[in-house]
């Protein structure tokens, strides 16, 4: 019986996993491969699932991490995707708080051995955030190290504006933490997709488990009651604490246009959205002071 080829997309919050996912899905469509996606979000609201075309089977695990609180559900969802669809490829996009080996272990469950061939773990790393990791909590730094150490393919993303010495630092860190593993420096998660789809999973050593609870990463959703001025909104963003790792959702600006908004490591991004989506932002980070966030956001509404 043909097994389903499984790719695990790992990497810290906002590193570019969903951008890579969209490229893989396009490639698999061109190859006439039947592909499904399992997506995990820490919070109760899913935003990134909009990146998955409607003709691609999708299952979501919300409000928890598939490496700990949702591990049992992961097995069931994987089983369901395989039984409900004749798949060639299955892509698992883990939450940025997940340890990749814990996700891998779930895929290697005895119940799934006859169904799945796990090609490997692709870690997408936010290069500027890695280089400035000393501003992050100890647990978050440890998780990023683990995501590098256990990758079968390492992608240093957002490298376009880095200096030569910073580029060299990334190469040195990759060699030190995960010697011999293919790695690439890129922007917008652009990679050789053929190489990516032909991974070889390496032998694993014991890993240091970092439960999501210890990370203290929380999510908070803010629903907007109207449009906001872009300039005022971005001025507010500049005051954001570094402990907020990711913001994503839908926002309406003064031009009355709805935008898919994404924010990671100080960089905002807007994409026009032509469907009438609910106006809300999901905040992901540590030590979220929701009272201060809510007060600031309420003042922005026109």
PDB file of C-alpha atoms in Angstrom:
ATOM      1  CA  UNK A   1       0.000   0.000   0.000  1.00  0.00           C
ATOM      2  CA  UNK A   2       1.320   3.456  -0.921  1.00  0.00           C
ATOM      3  CA  UNK A   3       2.116   5.614   2.081  1.00  0.00           C
ATOM      4  CA  UNK A   4       1.324   9.328   2.334  1.00  0.00           C
ATOM      5  CA  UNK A   5       4.418  11.551   2.202  1.00  0.00           C
ATOM      6  CA  UNK A   6       4.413  13.804   5.308  1.00  0.00           C
ATOM      7  CA  UNK A   7       6.237  17.101   5.751  1.00  0.00           C
ATOM      8  CA  UNK A   8       6.368  18.820   9.134  1.00  0.00           C
ATOM      9  CA  UNK A   9       6.730  22.616   8.982  1.00  0.00           C
ATOM     10  CA  UNK A  10       8.311  23.889  12.187  1.00  0.00           C
ATOM     11  CA  UNK A  11       9.697  27.241  13.289  1.00  0.00           C
ATOM     12  CA  UNK A  12       8.985  30.002  15.756  1.00  0.00           C
ATOM     13  CA  UNK A  13       5.951  32.295  15.595  1.00  0.00           C
ATOM     14  CA  UNK A  14       5.932  34.501  12.505  1.00  0.00           C
ATOM     15  CA  UNK A  15       8.926  32.890  10.810  1.00  0.00           C
ATOM     16  CA  UNK A  16       7.228  32.313   7.432  1.00  0.00           C
ATOM     17  CA  UNK A  17       5.802  28.780   7.658  1.00  0.00           C
ATOM     18  CA  UNK A  18       2.488  29.715   6.021  1.00  0.00           C
ATOM     19  CA  UNK A  19       4.284  31.527   3.178  1.00  0.00           C
ATOM     20  CA  UNK A  20       6.232  28.324   2.501  1.00  0.00           C
ATOM     21  CA  UNK A  21       3.068  26.235   2.802  1.00  0.00           C
ATOM     22  CA  UNK A  22       1.384  28.199   0.006  1.00  0.00           C
ATOM     23  CA  UNK A  23       4.344  27.561  -2.313  1.00  0.00           C
ATOM     24  CA  UNK A  24       4.364  23.836  -1.560  1.00  0.00           C
ATOM     25  CA  UNK A  25       0.634  23.582  -2.209  1.00  0.00           C
ATOM     26  CA  UNK A  26       1.030  25.310  -5.578  1.00  0.00           C
ATOM     27  CA  UNK A  27       3.867  22.961  -6.527  1.00  0.00           C
ATOM     28  CA  UNK A  28       1.882  19.872  -5.520  1.00  0.00           C
ATOM     29  CA  UNK A  29      -1.112  21.093  -7.527  1.00  0.00           C
ATOM     30  CA  UNK A  30       1.083  21.466 -10.615  1.00  0.00           C
ATOM     31  CA  UNK A  31       2.315  17.897 -10.040  1.00  0.00           C
ATOM     32  CA  UNK A  32      -1.314  16.681  -9.834  1.00  0.00           C
ATOM     33  CA  UNK A  33      -0.672  15.398  -6.322  1.00  0.00           C
ATOM     34  CA  UNK A  34      -3.553  15.070  -3.892  1.00  0.00           C
ATOM     35  CA  UNK A  35      -2.472  17.106  -0.860  1.00  0.00           C
ATOM     36  CA  UNK A  36      -3.994  17.761   2.560  1.00  0.00           C
ATOM     37  CA  UNK A  37      -3.038  20.121   5.373  1.00  0.00           C
ATOM     38  CA  UNK A  38      -3.227  19.812   9.135  1.00  0.00           C
ATOM     39  CA  UNK A  39      -2.798  23.185  10.815  1.00  0.00           C
ATOM     40  CA  UNK A  40      -2.349  23.950  14.499  1.00  0.00           C
ATOM     41  CA  UNK A  41      -3.059  27.297  16.173  1.00  0.00           C
ATOM     42  CA  UNK A  42      -2.450  28.180  19.819  1.00  0.00           C
ATOM     43  CA  UNK A  43      -5.598  30.274  20.077  1.00  0.00           C
ATOM     44  CA  UNK A  44      -9.299  29.752  19.503  1.00  0.00           C
ATOM     45  CA  UNK A  45      -9.292  31.645  16.177  1.00  0.00           C
ATOM     46  CA  UNK A  46      -7.632  30.464  12.990  1.00  0.00           C
ATOM     47  CA  UNK A  47      -6.304  33.028  10.532  1.00  0.00           C
ATOM     48  CA  UNK A  48      -3.615  31.182   8.568  1.00  0.00           C
ATOM     49  CA  UNK A  49      -6.117  28.574   7.358  1.00  0.00           C
ATOM     50  CA  UNK A  50      -7.277  31.150   4.789  1.00  0.00           C
ATOM     51  CA  UNK A  51      -4.003  30.442   2.961  1.00  0.00           C
ATOM     52  CA  UNK A  52      -5.214  26.929   2.136  1.00  0.00           C
ATOM     53  CA  UNK A  53      -7.281  26.703  -1.096  1.00  0.00           C
ATOM     54  CA  UNK A  54     -10.840  25.445  -0.678  1.00  0.00           C
ATOM     55  CA  UNK A  55     -10.152  22.309  -2.748  1.00  0.00           C
ATOM     56  CA  UNK A  56      -7.379  21.153  -0.367  1.00  0.00           C
ATOM     57  CA  UNK A  57      -8.574  18.966   2.537  1.00  0.00           C
ATOM     58  CA  UNK A  58      -7.847  20.800   5.789  1.00  0.00           C
ATOM     59  CA  UNK A  59      -8.125  19.902   9.441  1.00  0.00           C
ATOM     60  CA  UNK A  60      -7.400  22.381  12.212  1.00  0.00           C
ATOM     61  CA  UNK A  61      -6.416  21.895  15.827  1.00  0.00           C
ATOM     62  CA  UNK A  62      -7.165  25.069  17.758  1.00  0.00           C
ATOM     63  CA  UNK A  63      -6.586  26.379  21.262  1.00  0.00           C
ATOM     64  CA  UNK A  64      -3.566  24.273  22.158  1.00  0.00           C
ATOM     65  CA  UNK A  65      -0.288  22.796  20.986  1.00  0.00           C
ATOM     66  CA  UNK A  66      -0.148  19.499  19.081  1.00  0.00           C
ATOM     67  CA  UNK A  67       3.013  18.500  20.944  1.00  0.00           C
ATOM     68  CA  UNK A  68       1.290  18.491  24.347  1.00  0.00           C
ATOM     69  CA  UNK A  69      -2.387  19.226  25.077  1.00  0.00           C
ATOM     70  CA  UNK A  70      -3.620  18.166  21.609  1.00  0.00           C
ATOM     71  CA  UNK A  71      -1.332  15.177  20.959  1.00  0.00           C
ATOM     72  CA  UNK A  72      -4.165  12.616  21.113  1.00  0.00           C
ATOM     73  CA  UNK A  73      -6.304  14.681  18.750  1.00  0.00           C
ATOM     74  CA  UNK A  74      -3.406  14.881  16.300  1.00  0.00           C
ATOM     75  CA  UNK A  75      -3.361  11.111  15.801  1.00  0.00           C
ATOM     76  CA  UNK A  76      -7.110  11.055  15.203  1.00  0.00           C
ATOM     77  CA  UNK A  77      -7.020  13.941  12.737  1.00  0.00           C
ATOM     78  CA  UNK A  78      -4.131  12.394  10.793  1.00  0.00           C
ATOM     79  CA  UNK A  79      -5.979   9.084  10.653  1.00  0.00           C
ATOM     80  CA  UNK A  80      -9.114  10.853   9.439  1.00  0.00           C
ATOM     81  CA  UNK A  81      -7.304  12.762   6.694  1.00  0.00           C
ATOM     82  CA  UNK A  82      -5.766   9.549   5.380  1.00  0.00           C
ATOM     83  CA  UNK A  83      -9.002   7.550   5.479  1.00  0.00           C
ATOM     84  CA  UNK A  84     -11.199  10.278   3.994  1.00  0.00           C
ATOM     85  CA  UNK A  85      -8.833  11.140   1.118  1.00  0.00           C
ATOM     86  CA  UNK A  86      -6.517   9.275  -1.231  1.00  0.00           C
ATOM     87  CA  UNK A  87      -3.492  11.427  -0.490  1.00  0.00           C
ATOM     88  CA  UNK A  88      -0.046  11.762  -1.977  1.00  0.00           C
ATOM     89  CA  UNK A  89       1.162  14.454   0.416  1.00  0.00           C
ATOM     90  CA  UNK A  90       0.235  15.636   3.897  1.00  0.00           C
ATOM     91  CA  UNK A  91       1.660  18.857   5.306  1.00  0.00           C
ATOM     92  CA  UNK A  92       1.558  19.561   9.027  1.00  0.00           C
ATOM     93  CA  UNK A  93       2.039  23.204   9.977  1.00  0.00           C
ATOM     94  CA  UNK A  94       2.802  23.191  13.689  1.00  0.00           C
ATOM     95  CA  UNK A  95       2.238  26.148  15.948  1.00  0.00           C
ATOM     96  CA  UNK A  96       5.372  28.203  16.537  1.00  0.00           C
ATOM     97  CA  UNK A  97       5.403  27.008  20.147  1.00  0.00           C
ATOM     98  CA  UNK A  98       5.682  23.324  19.176  1.00  0.00           C
ATOM     99  CA  UNK A  99       8.755  21.173  19.576  1.00  0.00           C
ATOM    100  CA  UNK A 100       9.196  19.489  16.168  1.00  0.00           C
ATOM    101  CA  UNK A 101      10.214  16.117  17.616  1.00  0.00           C
ATOM    102  CA  UNK A 102       7.014  15.875  19.628  1.00  0.00           C
ATOM    103  CA  UNK A 103       5.083  16.402  16.396  1.00  0.00           C
ATOM    104  CA  UNK A 104       7.250  13.779  14.674  1.00  0.00           C
ATOM    105  CA  UNK A 105       6.609  11.291  17.496  1.00  0.00           C
ATOM    106  CA  UNK A 106       2.851  11.658  17.019  1.00  0.00           C
ATOM    107  CA  UNK A 107       3.235  10.911  13.294  1.00  0.00           C
ATOM    108  CA  UNK A 108       5.216   7.759  14.126  1.00  0.00           C
ATOM    109  CA  UNK A 109       2.371   6.356  16.215  1.00  0.00           C
ATOM    110  CA  UNK A 110       1.826   2.582  15.752  1.00  0.00           C
ATOM    111  CA  UNK A 111      -1.670   3.403  14.483  1.00  0.00           C
ATOM    112  CA  UNK A 112      -0.225   5.392  11.593  1.00  0.00           C
ATOM    113  CA  UNK A 113       2.876   3.419  10.597  1.00  0.00           C
ATOM    114  CA  UNK A 114       1.096   1.773   7.660  1.00  0.00           C
ATOM    115  CA  UNK A 115      -0.374   5.082   6.499  1.00  0.00           C
ATOM    116  CA  UNK A 116       2.412   7.660   6.699  1.00  0.00           C
ATOM    117  CA  UNK A 117       5.972   8.113   5.490  1.00  0.00           C
ATOM    118  CA  UNK A 118       7.427  11.095   7.343  1.00  0.00           C
ATOM    119  CA  UNK A 119       9.914  12.693   4.939  1.00  0.00           C
ATOM    120  CA  UNK A 120      11.250  15.086   7.539  1.00  0.00           C
ATOM    121  CA  UNK A 121      11.113  18.299   9.512  1.00  0.00           C
ATOM    122  CA  UNK A 122      11.532  21.650   7.766  1.00  0.00           C
ATOM    123  CA  UNK A 123      12.412  24.417  10.206  1.00  0.00           C
ATOM    124  CA  UNK A 124      11.720  27.949   8.994  1.00  0.00           C
ATOM    125  CA  UNK A 125      13.735  30.365  11.126  1.00  0.00           C
ATOM    126  CA  UNK A 126      13.211  34.128  11.341  1.00  0.00           C
ATOM    127  CA  UNK A 127      16.856  35.141  10.858  1.00  0.00           C
ATOM    128  CA  UNK A 128      16.663  38.666  12.385  1.00  0.00           C
ATOM    129  CA  UNK A 129      14.797  37.315  15.405  1.00  0.00           C
ATOM    130  CA  UNK A 130      17.411  34.582  15.885  1.00  0.00           C
ATOM    131  CA  UNK A 131      20.232  37.113  15.732  1.00  0.00           C
ATOM    132  CA  UNK A 132      18.421  39.228  18.350  1.00  0.00           C
ATOM    133  CA  UNK A 133      17.229  36.309  20.470  1.00  0.00           C
ATOM    134  CA  UNK A 134      18.732  37.768  23.655  1.00  0.00           C
ATOM    135  CA  UNK A 135      15.656  40.005  23.878  1.00  0.00           C
ATOM    136  CA  UNK A 136      13.465  36.891  24.239  1.00  0.00           C
ATOM    137  CA  UNK A 137      12.669  34.707  27.228  1.00  0.00           C
ATOM    138  CA  UNK A 138      14.974  31.800  28.088  1.00  0.00           C
ATOM    139  CA  UNK A 139      12.285  29.256  27.151  1.00  0.00           C
ATOM    140  CA  UNK A 140      11.690  30.847  23.745  1.00  0.00           C
ATOM    141  CA  UNK A 141      15.415  30.855  22.991  1.00  0.00           C
ATOM    142  CA  UNK A 142      15.644  27.203  23.998  1.00  0.00           C
ATOM    143  CA  UNK A 143      12.757  26.290  21.694  1.00  0.00           C
ATOM    144  CA  UNK A 144      14.368  28.064  18.730  1.00  0.00           C
ATOM    145  CA  UNK A 145      17.587  26.144  19.359  1.00  0.00           C
ATOM    146  CA  UNK A 146      15.658  22.875  19.401  1.00  0.00           C
ATOM    147  CA  UNK A 147      13.863  23.806  16.162  1.00  0.00           C
ATOM    148  CA  UNK A 148      17.257  24.307  14.504  1.00  0.00           C
ATOM    149  CA  UNK A 149      18.887  21.208  16.026  1.00  0.00           C
ATOM    150  CA  UNK A 150      16.187  18.813  14.858  1.00  0.00           C
ATOM    151  CA  UNK A 151      15.583  20.128  11.339  1.00  0.00           C
ATOM    152  CA  UNK A 152      16.132  17.899   8.317  1.00  0.00           C
ATOM    153  CA  UNK A 153      16.126  21.062   6.194  1.00  0.00           C
ATOM    154  CA  UNK A 154      16.844  24.489   7.649  1.00  0.00           C
ATOM    155  CA  UNK A 155      15.528  27.696   6.088  1.00  0.00           C
ATOM    156  CA  UNK A 156      16.952  31.015   7.309  1.00  0.00           C
ATOM    157  CA  UNK A 157      14.192  33.396   6.233  1.00  0.00           C
ATOM    158  CA  UNK A 158      14.119  37.236   5.996  1.00  0.00           C
ATOM    159  CA  UNK A 159      17.844  37.502   5.261  1.00  0.00           C
ATOM    160  CA  UNK A 160      17.737  40.139   2.488  1.00  0.00           C
ATOM    161  CA  UNK A 161      18.768  43.096   4.659  1.00  0.00           C
ATOM    162  CA  UNK A 162      21.394  41.349   6.767  1.00  0.00           C
ATOM    163  CA  UNK A 163      25.087  42.303   6.823  1.00  0.00           C
ATOM    164  CA  UNK A 164      27.859  39.954   5.680  1.00  0.00           C
ATOM    165  CA  UNK A 165      28.944  39.216   9.229  1.00  0.00           C
ATOM    166  CA  UNK A 166      25.331  38.413  10.194  1.00  0.00           C
ATOM    167  CA  UNK A 167      25.042  36.024   7.253  1.00  0.00           C
ATOM    168  CA  UNK A 168      28.240  34.314   8.367  1.00  0.00           C
ATOM    169  CA  UNK A 169      26.890  34.083  11.901  1.00  0.00           C
ATOM    170  CA  UNK A 170      23.812  32.226  10.631  1.00  0.00           C
ATOM    171  CA  UNK A 171      26.009  29.771   8.712  1.00  0.00           C
ATOM    172  CA  UNK A 172      28.209  29.219  11.767  1.00  0.00           C
ATOM    173  CA  UNK A 173      25.185  28.679  14.011  1.00  0.00           C
ATOM    174  CA  UNK A 174      23.664  26.171  11.571  1.00  0.00           C
ATOM    175  CA  UNK A 175      26.943  24.215  11.430  1.00  0.00           C
ATOM    176  CA  UNK A 176      27.328  24.314  15.217  1.00  0.00           C
ATOM    177  CA  UNK A 177      23.778  23.265  16.067  1.00  0.00           C
ATOM    178  CA  UNK A 178      22.941  20.931  13.170  1.00  0.00           C
ATOM    179  CA  UNK A 179      26.044  19.915  11.271  1.00  0.00           C
ATOM    180  CA  UNK A 180      25.549  18.413   7.823  1.00  0.00           C
ATOM    181  CA  UNK A 181      21.895  19.406   7.466  1.00  0.00           C
ATOM    182  CA  UNK A 182      20.940  21.230   4.249  1.00  0.00           C
ATOM    183  CA  UNK A 183      20.320  24.918   4.926  1.00  0.00           C
ATOM    184  CA  UNK A 184      19.457  27.930   2.807  1.00  0.00           C
ATOM    185  CA  UNK A 185      19.324  31.700   3.272  1.00  0.00           C
ATOM    186  CA  UNK A 186      16.341  33.318   1.604  1.00  0.00           C
ATOM    187  CA  UNK A 187      13.486  35.814   1.676  1.00  0.00           C
ATOM    188  CA  UNK A 188       9.750  35.124   1.477  1.00  0.00           C
ATOM    189  CA  UNK A 189      10.588  31.460   2.224  1.00  0.00           C
ATOM    190  CA  UNK A 190      11.616  30.871  -1.416  1.00  0.00           C
ATOM    191  CA  UNK A 191      13.451  27.548  -1.740  1.00  0.00           C
ATOM    192  CA  UNK A 192      14.118  24.694  -4.166  1.00  0.00           C
ATOM    193  CA  UNK A 193      10.815  22.899  -3.705  1.00  0.00           C
ATOM    194  CA  UNK A 194      11.986  19.725  -5.466  1.00  0.00           C
ATOM    195  CA  UNK A 195      14.816  19.368  -2.933  1.00  0.00           C
ATOM    196  CA  UNK A 196      12.376  20.063  -0.142  1.00  0.00           C
ATOM    197  CA  UNK A 197       9.978  17.346  -1.249  1.00  0.00           C
ATOM    198  CA  UNK A 198      12.757  14.742  -1.370  1.00  0.00           C
ATOM    199  CA  UNK A 199      14.016  14.986   2.180  1.00  0.00           C
ATOM    200  CA  UNK A 200      15.756  12.195   4.055  1.00  0.00           C
ATOM    201  CA  UNK A 201      14.884  11.976   7.701  1.00  0.00           C
ATOM    202  CA  UNK A 202      17.947  11.638   9.901  1.00  0.00           C
ATOM    203  CA  UNK A 203      18.526   9.628  13.051  1.00  0.00           C
ATOM    204  CA  UNK A 204      17.325  11.440  16.172  1.00  0.00           C
ATOM    205  CA  UNK A 205      19.059  11.984  19.468  1.00  0.00           C
ATOM    206  CA  UNK A 206      17.236  12.655  22.714  1.00  0.00           C
ATOM    207  CA  UNK A 207      15.623  16.055  22.753  1.00  0.00           C
ATOM    208  CA  UNK A 208      14.907  18.560  25.462  1.00  0.00           C
ATOM    209  CA  UNK A 209      11.149  18.819  25.713  1.00  0.00           C
ATOM    210  CA  UNK A 210       9.796  22.325  26.253  1.00  0.00           C
ATOM    211  CA  UNK A 211       6.049  22.231  26.976  1.00  0.00           C
ATOM    212  CA  UNK A 212       4.083  25.175  25.608  1.00  0.00           C
ATOM    213  CA  UNK A 213       2.908  25.973  29.144  1.00  0.00           C
ATOM    214  CA  UNK A 214       6.500  26.715  30.165  1.00  0.00           C
ATOM    215  CA  UNK A 215       6.849  29.072  27.234  1.00  0.00           C
ATOM    216  CA  UNK A 216       4.042  31.157  28.702  1.00  0.00           C
ATOM    217  CA  UNK A 217       2.965  31.956  25.145  1.00  0.00           C
ATOM    218  CA  UNK A 218      -0.643  33.129  25.169  1.00  0.00           C
ATOM    219  CA  UNK A 219      -3.098  34.369  22.587  1.00  0.00           C
ATOM    220  CA  UNK A 220      -5.617  37.177  22.797  1.00  0.00           C
ATOM    221  CA  UNK A 221      -8.228  38.242  20.238  1.00  0.00           C
ATOM    222  CA  UNK A 222      -9.387  41.824  19.757  1.00  0.00           C
ATOM    223  CA  UNK A 223     -12.553  42.471  17.657  1.00  0.00           C
ATOM    224  CA  UNK A 224     -12.625  45.861  15.930  1.00  0.00           C
ATOM    225  CA  UNK A 225     -15.847  47.883  15.762  1.00  0.00           C
ATOM    226  CA  UNK A 226     -14.734  49.951  12.775  1.00  0.00           C
ATOM    227  CA  UNK A 227     -11.908  51.224  10.595  1.00  0.00           C
ATOM    228  CA  UNK A 228      -8.592  52.583  11.871  1.00  0.00           C
ATOM    229  CA  UNK A 229      -6.139  55.114  10.476  1.00  0.00           C
ATOM    230  CA  UNK A 230      -3.060  53.357   9.131  1.00  0.00           C
ATOM    231  CA  UNK A 231      -0.601  55.987  10.378  1.00  0.00           C
ATOM    232  CA  UNK A 232      -2.011  55.957  13.918  1.00  0.00           C
ATOM    233  CA  UNK A 233      -2.108  52.159  13.913  1.00  0.00           C
ATOM    234  CA  UNK A 234       1.542  51.873  12.873  1.00  0.00           C
ATOM    235  CA  UNK A 235       2.595  54.474  15.444  1.00  0.00           C
ATOM    236  CA  UNK A 236       0.881  52.294  18.037  1.00  0.00           C
ATOM    237  CA  UNK A 237       2.665  49.213  16.705  1.00  0.00           C
ATOM    238  CA  UNK A 238       6.055  50.879  17.216  1.00  0.00           C
ATOM    239  CA  UNK A 239       5.356  50.936  20.939  1.00  0.00           C
ATOM    240  CA  UNK A 240       4.655  47.194  21.040  1.00  0.00           C
ATOM    241  CA  UNK A 241       6.763  45.255  23.576  1.00  0.00           C
ATOM    242  CA  UNK A 242       9.228  42.724  22.125  1.00  0.00           C
ATOM    243  CA  UNK A 243       7.382  39.972  24.014  1.00  0.00           C
ATOM    244  CA  UNK A 244       4.597  40.126  21.386  1.00  0.00           C
ATOM    245  CA  UNK A 245       5.856  37.781  18.696  1.00  0.00           C
ATOM    246  CA  UNK A 246       3.017  37.761  16.210  1.00  0.00           C
ATOM    247  CA  UNK A 247      -0.154  39.644  15.293  1.00  0.00           C
ATOM    248  CA  UNK A 248      -2.433  38.427  12.537  1.00  0.00           C
ATOM    249  CA  UNK A 249      -5.986  38.952  11.441  1.00  0.00           C
ATOM    250  CA  UNK A 250      -8.223  41.302   9.470  1.00  0.00           C
ATOM    251  CA  UNK A 251      -8.338  45.057   9.798  1.00  0.00           C
ATOM    252  CA  UNK A 252     -10.186  47.828   7.957  1.00  0.00           C
ATOM    253  CA  UNK A 253      -8.272  51.046   7.199  1.00  0.00           C
ATOM    254  CA  UNK A 254      -9.567  54.529   6.481  1.00  0.00           C
ATOM    255  CA  UNK A 255      -9.960  53.660   2.761  1.00  0.00           C
ATOM    256  CA  UNK A 256     -12.758  51.265   3.889  1.00  0.00           C
ATOM    257  CA  UNK A 257     -10.737  48.351   2.457  1.00  0.00           C
ATOM    258  CA  UNK A 258     -10.315  45.191   4.535  1.00  0.00           C
ATOM    259  CA  UNK A 259      -6.752  43.855   4.766  1.00  0.00           C
ATOM    260  CA  UNK A 260      -5.231  40.597   5.946  1.00  0.00           C
ATOM    261  CA  UNK A 261      -2.724  41.974   8.443  1.00  0.00           C
ATOM    262  CA  UNK A 262       0.389  40.189   9.642  1.00  0.00           C
ATOM    263  CA  UNK A 263       3.024  41.489  12.034  1.00  0.00           C
ATOM    264  CA  UNK A 264       6.222  39.778  13.063  1.00  0.00           C
ATOM    265  CA  UNK A 265       9.337  41.194  14.686  1.00  0.00           C
ATOM    266  CA  UNK A 266       8.434  44.823  14.053  1.00  0.00           C
ATOM    267  CA  UNK A 267       7.402  44.385  10.414  1.00  0.00           C
ATOM    268  CA  UNK A 268       3.744  44.971   9.426  1.00  0.00           C
ATOM    269  CA  UNK A 269       2.328  43.528   6.215  1.00  0.00           C
ATOM    270  CA  UNK A 270      -1.031  44.263   4.549  1.00  0.00           C
ATOM    271  CA  UNK A 271      -2.748  42.236   1.818  1.00  0.00           C
ATOM    272  CA  UNK A 272      -6.077  43.349   0.327  1.00  0.00           C
ATOM    273  CA  UNK A 273      -8.916  41.024   1.234  1.00  0.00           C
ATOM    274  CA  UNK A 274     -11.944  41.053  -1.069  1.00  0.00           C
ATOM    275  CA  UNK A 275     -14.258  38.981   1.108  1.00  0.00           C
ATOM    276  CA  UNK A 276     -16.089  40.483   4.064  1.00  0.00           C
ATOM    277  CA  UNK A 277     -14.036  38.967   6.881  1.00  0.00           C
ATOM    278  CA  UNK A 278     -14.597  39.558  10.615  1.00  0.00           C
ATOM    279  CA  UNK A 279     -12.478  42.485  11.811  1.00  0.00           C
ATOM    280  CA  UNK A 280     -10.290  41.044  14.522  1.00  0.00           C
ATOM    281  CA  UNK A 281      -6.618  40.633  15.366  1.00  0.00           C
ATOM    282  CA  UNK A 282      -5.005  37.705  17.146  1.00  0.00           C
ATOM    283  CA  UNK A 283      -2.066  38.628  19.392  1.00  0.00           C
ATOM    284  CA  UNK A 284       0.486  35.927  20.274  1.00  0.00           C
ATOM    285  CA  UNK A 285       3.209  36.492  22.829  1.00  0.00           C
ATOM    286  CA  UNK A 286       4.382  36.236  26.398  1.00  0.00           C
ATOM    287  CA  UNK A 287       3.154  38.326  29.321  1.00  0.00           C
ATOM    288  CA  UNK A 288       0.326  39.896  27.328  1.00  0.00           C
ATOM    289  CA  UNK A 289      -1.112  42.883  29.182  1.00  0.00           C
ATOM    290  CA  UNK A 290      -4.531  42.716  27.560  1.00  0.00           C
ATOM    291  CA  UNK A 291      -5.894  45.740  29.436  1.00  0.00           C
ATOM    292  CA  UNK A 292      -3.196  48.023  28.003  1.00  0.00           C
ATOM    293  CA  UNK A 293      -3.570  46.475  24.536  1.00  0.00           C
ATOM    294  CA  UNK A 294      -7.349  46.909  24.575  1.00  0.00           C
ATOM    295  CA  UNK A 295      -7.118  50.519  25.750  1.00  0.00           C
ATOM    296  CA  UNK A 296      -4.667  51.400  22.975  1.00  0.00           C
ATOM    297  CA  UNK A 297      -6.670  49.660  20.257  1.00  0.00           C
ATOM    298  CA  UNK A 298      -9.968  51.256  21.266  1.00  0.00           C
ATOM    299  CA  UNK A 299      -8.412  54.709  20.769  1.00  0.00           C
ATOM    300  CA  UNK A 300      -7.480  53.841  17.163  1.00  0.00           C
ATOM    301  CA  UNK A 301     -11.001  53.235  15.842  1.00  0.00           C
ATOM    302  CA  UNK A 302     -12.210  56.112  13.681  1.00  0.00           C
TER     303      UNK A 302
END
